[in-house]
PDB file of C-alpha atoms in Angstrom:
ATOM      1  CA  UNK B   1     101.698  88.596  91.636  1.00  0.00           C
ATOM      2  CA  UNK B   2     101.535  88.899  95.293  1.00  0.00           C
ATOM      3  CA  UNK B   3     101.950  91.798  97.099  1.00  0.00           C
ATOM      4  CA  UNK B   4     102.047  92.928 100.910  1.00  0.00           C
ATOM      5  CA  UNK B   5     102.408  96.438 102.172  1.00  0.00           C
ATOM      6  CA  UNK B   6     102.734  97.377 105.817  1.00  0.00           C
ATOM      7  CA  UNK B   7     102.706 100.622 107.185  1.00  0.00           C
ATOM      8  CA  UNK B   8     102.166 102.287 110.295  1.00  0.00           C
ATOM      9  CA  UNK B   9     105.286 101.970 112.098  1.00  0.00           C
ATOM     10  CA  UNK B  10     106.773 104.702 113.797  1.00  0.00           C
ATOM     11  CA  UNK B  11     108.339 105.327 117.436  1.00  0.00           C
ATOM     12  CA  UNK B  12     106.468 105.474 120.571  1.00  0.00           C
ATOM     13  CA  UNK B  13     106.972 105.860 124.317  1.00  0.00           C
ATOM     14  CA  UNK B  14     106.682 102.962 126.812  1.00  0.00           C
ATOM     15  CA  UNK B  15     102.981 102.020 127.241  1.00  0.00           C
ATOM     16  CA  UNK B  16     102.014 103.643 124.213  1.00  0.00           C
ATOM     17  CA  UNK B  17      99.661 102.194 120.921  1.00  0.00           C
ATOM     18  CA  UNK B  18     100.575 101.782 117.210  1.00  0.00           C
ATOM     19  CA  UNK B  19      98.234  99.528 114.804  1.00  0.00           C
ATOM     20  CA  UNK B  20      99.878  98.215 111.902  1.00  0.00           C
ATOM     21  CA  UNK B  21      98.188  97.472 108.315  1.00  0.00           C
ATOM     22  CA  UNK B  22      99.118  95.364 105.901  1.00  0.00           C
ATOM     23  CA  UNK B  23      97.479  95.639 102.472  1.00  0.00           C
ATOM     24  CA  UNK B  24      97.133  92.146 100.527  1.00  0.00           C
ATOM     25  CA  UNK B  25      96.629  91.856  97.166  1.00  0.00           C
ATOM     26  CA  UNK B  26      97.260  88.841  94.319  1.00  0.00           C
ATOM     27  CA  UNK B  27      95.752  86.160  96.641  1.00  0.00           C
ATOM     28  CA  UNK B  28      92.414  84.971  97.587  1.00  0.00           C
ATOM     29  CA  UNK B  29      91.852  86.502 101.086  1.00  0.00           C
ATOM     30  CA  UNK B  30      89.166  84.386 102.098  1.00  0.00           C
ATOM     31  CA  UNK B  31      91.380  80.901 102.128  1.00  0.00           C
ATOM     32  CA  UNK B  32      94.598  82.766 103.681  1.00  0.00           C
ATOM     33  CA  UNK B  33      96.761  82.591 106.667  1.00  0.00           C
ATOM     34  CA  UNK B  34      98.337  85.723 107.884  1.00  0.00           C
ATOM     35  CA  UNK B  35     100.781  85.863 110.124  1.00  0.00           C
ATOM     36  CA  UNK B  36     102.785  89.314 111.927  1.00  0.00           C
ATOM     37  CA  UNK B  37     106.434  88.060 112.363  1.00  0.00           C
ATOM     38  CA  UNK B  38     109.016  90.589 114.231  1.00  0.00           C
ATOM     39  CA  UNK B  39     112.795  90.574 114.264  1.00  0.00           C
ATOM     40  CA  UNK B  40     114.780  93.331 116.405  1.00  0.00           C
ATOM     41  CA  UNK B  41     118.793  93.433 115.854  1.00  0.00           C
ATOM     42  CA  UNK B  42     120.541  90.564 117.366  1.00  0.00           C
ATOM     43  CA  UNK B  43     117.687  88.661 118.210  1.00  0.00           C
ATOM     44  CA  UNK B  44     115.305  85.440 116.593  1.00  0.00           C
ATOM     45  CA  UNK B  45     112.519  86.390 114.105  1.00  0.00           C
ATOM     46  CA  UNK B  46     109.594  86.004 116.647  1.00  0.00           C
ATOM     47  CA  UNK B  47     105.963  85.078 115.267  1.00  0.00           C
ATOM     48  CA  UNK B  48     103.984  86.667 117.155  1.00  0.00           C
ATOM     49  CA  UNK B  49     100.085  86.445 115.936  1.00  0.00           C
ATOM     50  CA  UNK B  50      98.940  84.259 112.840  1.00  0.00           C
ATOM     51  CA  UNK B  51      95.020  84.462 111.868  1.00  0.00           C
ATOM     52  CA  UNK B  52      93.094  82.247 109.706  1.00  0.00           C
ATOM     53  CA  UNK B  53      90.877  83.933 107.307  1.00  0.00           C
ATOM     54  CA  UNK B  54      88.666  80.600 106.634  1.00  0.00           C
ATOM     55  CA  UNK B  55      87.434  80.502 110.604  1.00  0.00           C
ATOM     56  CA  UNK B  56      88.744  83.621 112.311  1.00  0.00           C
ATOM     57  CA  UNK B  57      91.051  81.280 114.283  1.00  0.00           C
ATOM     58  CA  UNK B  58      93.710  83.411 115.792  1.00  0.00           C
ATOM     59  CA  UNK B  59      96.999  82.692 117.865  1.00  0.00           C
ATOM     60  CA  UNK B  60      99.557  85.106 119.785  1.00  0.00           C
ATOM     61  CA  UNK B  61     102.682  84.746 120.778  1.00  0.00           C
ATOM     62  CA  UNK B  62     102.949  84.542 125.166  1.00  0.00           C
ATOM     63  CA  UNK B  63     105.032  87.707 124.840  1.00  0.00           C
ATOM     64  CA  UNK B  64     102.480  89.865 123.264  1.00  0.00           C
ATOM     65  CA  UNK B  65      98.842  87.949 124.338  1.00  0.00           C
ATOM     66  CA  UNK B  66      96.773  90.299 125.984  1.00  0.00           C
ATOM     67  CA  UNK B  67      98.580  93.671 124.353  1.00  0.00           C
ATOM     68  CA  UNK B  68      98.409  92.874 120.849  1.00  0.00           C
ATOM     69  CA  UNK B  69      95.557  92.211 118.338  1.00  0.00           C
ATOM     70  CA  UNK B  70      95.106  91.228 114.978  1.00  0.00           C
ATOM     71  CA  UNK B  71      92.223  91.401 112.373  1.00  0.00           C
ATOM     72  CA  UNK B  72      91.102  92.125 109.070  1.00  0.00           C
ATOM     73  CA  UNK B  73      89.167  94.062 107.010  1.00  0.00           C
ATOM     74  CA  UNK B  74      88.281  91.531 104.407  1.00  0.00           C
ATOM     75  CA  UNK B  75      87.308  94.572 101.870  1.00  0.00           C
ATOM     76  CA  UNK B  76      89.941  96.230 101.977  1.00  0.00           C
ATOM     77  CA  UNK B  77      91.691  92.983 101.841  1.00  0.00           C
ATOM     78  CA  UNK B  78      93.989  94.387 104.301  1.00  0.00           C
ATOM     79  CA  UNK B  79      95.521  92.969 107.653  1.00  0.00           C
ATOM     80  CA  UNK B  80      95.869  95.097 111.304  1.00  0.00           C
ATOM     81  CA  UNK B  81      98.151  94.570 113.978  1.00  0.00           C
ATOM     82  CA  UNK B  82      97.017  96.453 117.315  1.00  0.00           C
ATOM     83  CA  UNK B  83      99.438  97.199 119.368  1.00  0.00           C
ATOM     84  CA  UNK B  84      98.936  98.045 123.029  1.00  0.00           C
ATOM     85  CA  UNK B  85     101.150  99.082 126.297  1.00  0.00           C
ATOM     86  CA  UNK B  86     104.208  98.994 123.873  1.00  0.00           C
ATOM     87  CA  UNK B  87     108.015  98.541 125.474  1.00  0.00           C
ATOM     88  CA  UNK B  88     111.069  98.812 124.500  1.00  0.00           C
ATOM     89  CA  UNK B  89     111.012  94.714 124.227  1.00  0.00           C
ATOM     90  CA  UNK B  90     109.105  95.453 121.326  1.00  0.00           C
ATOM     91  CA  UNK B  91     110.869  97.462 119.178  1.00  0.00           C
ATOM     92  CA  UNK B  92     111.912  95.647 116.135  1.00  0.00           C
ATOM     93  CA  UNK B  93     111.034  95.510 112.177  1.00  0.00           C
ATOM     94  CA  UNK B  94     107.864  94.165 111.784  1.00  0.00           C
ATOM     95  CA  UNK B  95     106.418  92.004 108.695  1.00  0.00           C
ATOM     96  CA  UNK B  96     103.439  90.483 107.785  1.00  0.00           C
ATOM     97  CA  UNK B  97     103.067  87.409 105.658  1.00  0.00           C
ATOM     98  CA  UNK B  98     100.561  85.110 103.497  1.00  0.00           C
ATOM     99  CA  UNK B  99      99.924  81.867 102.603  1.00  0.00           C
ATOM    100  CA  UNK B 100      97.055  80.589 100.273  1.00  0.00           C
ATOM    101  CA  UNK B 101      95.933  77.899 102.996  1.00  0.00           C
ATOM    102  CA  UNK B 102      92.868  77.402 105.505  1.00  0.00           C
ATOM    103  CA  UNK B 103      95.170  76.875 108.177  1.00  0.00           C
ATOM    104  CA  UNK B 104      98.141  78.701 110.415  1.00  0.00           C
ATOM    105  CA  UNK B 105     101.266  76.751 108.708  1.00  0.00           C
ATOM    106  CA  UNK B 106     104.476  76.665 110.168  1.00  0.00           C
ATOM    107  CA  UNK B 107     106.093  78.792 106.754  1.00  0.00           C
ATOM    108  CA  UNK B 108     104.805  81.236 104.375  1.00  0.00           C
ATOM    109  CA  UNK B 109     105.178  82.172 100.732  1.00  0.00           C
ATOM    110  CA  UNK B 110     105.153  86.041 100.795  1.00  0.00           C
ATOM    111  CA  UNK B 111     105.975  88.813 102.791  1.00  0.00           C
ATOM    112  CA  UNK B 112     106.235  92.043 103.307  1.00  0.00           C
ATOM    113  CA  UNK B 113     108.802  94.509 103.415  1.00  0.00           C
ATOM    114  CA  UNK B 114     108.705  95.121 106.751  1.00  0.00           C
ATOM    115  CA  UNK B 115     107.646  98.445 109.056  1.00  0.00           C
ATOM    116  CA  UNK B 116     110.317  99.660 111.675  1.00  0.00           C
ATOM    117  CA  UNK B 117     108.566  99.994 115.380  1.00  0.00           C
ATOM    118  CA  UNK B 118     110.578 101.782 117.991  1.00  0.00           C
ATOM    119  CA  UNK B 119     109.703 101.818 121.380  1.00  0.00           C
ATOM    120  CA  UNK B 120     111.410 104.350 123.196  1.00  0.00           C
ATOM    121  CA  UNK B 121     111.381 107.076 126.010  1.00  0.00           C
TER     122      UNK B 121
END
């Protein structure tokens, strides 16, 4: 069975830093796309980063490239999100997902429950 835990959500002020992890288990890590996907209330689920795990191949959203990073730690088969000169644009539940393929894909197979990220003053 596959499993993905975030955590490391919280609330911060304006220009502030969070990392998220996600903790992946049930799946082969080394052929895996993972992807950080946001919603906030009343808007579009965003994608905002999805990394390949075969080549390192990574890809940002344009309204997080520059502020946010993602990477993994391949032994602890876990999944960061780094999170830079947050705003209140940010703020929104954040999930991570999987999918058992070498590439980014436009949908994935399982997720996360999500980690709440508040950006506020």
């Amino acid at each position: 069975q596959v499993q993905l835990v975030e955590s490391g959500g919280g609330q911060v002020q304006p220009g502030g830093s969070l990392r998220l992890s996600c903790i992946v288990s049930g799946i082969t890590f080394s052929n895996t796309a993972m992807t950080w996907v946001r919603q906030a209330p009343g808007k579009e689920r965003e994608r905002i980063s999805c990394l390949s795990t075969v080549d390192g191949r990574k890809r940002y959203a344009d309204s997080v490239n520059g502020r946010f990073t993602t990477f993994t730690d391949s032994a602890k088969m876990t999944v960061y999100l780094r999170m830079d000169n947050l705003q209140p644009d940010d703020t929104a539940v954040y999930y991570c997902a999987a999918r058992h393929i070498s590439y980014c894909p436009s949908e994935f197979d399982h997720w996360g429950q999500g980690t709440q990220v508040t950006v506020s003053s």
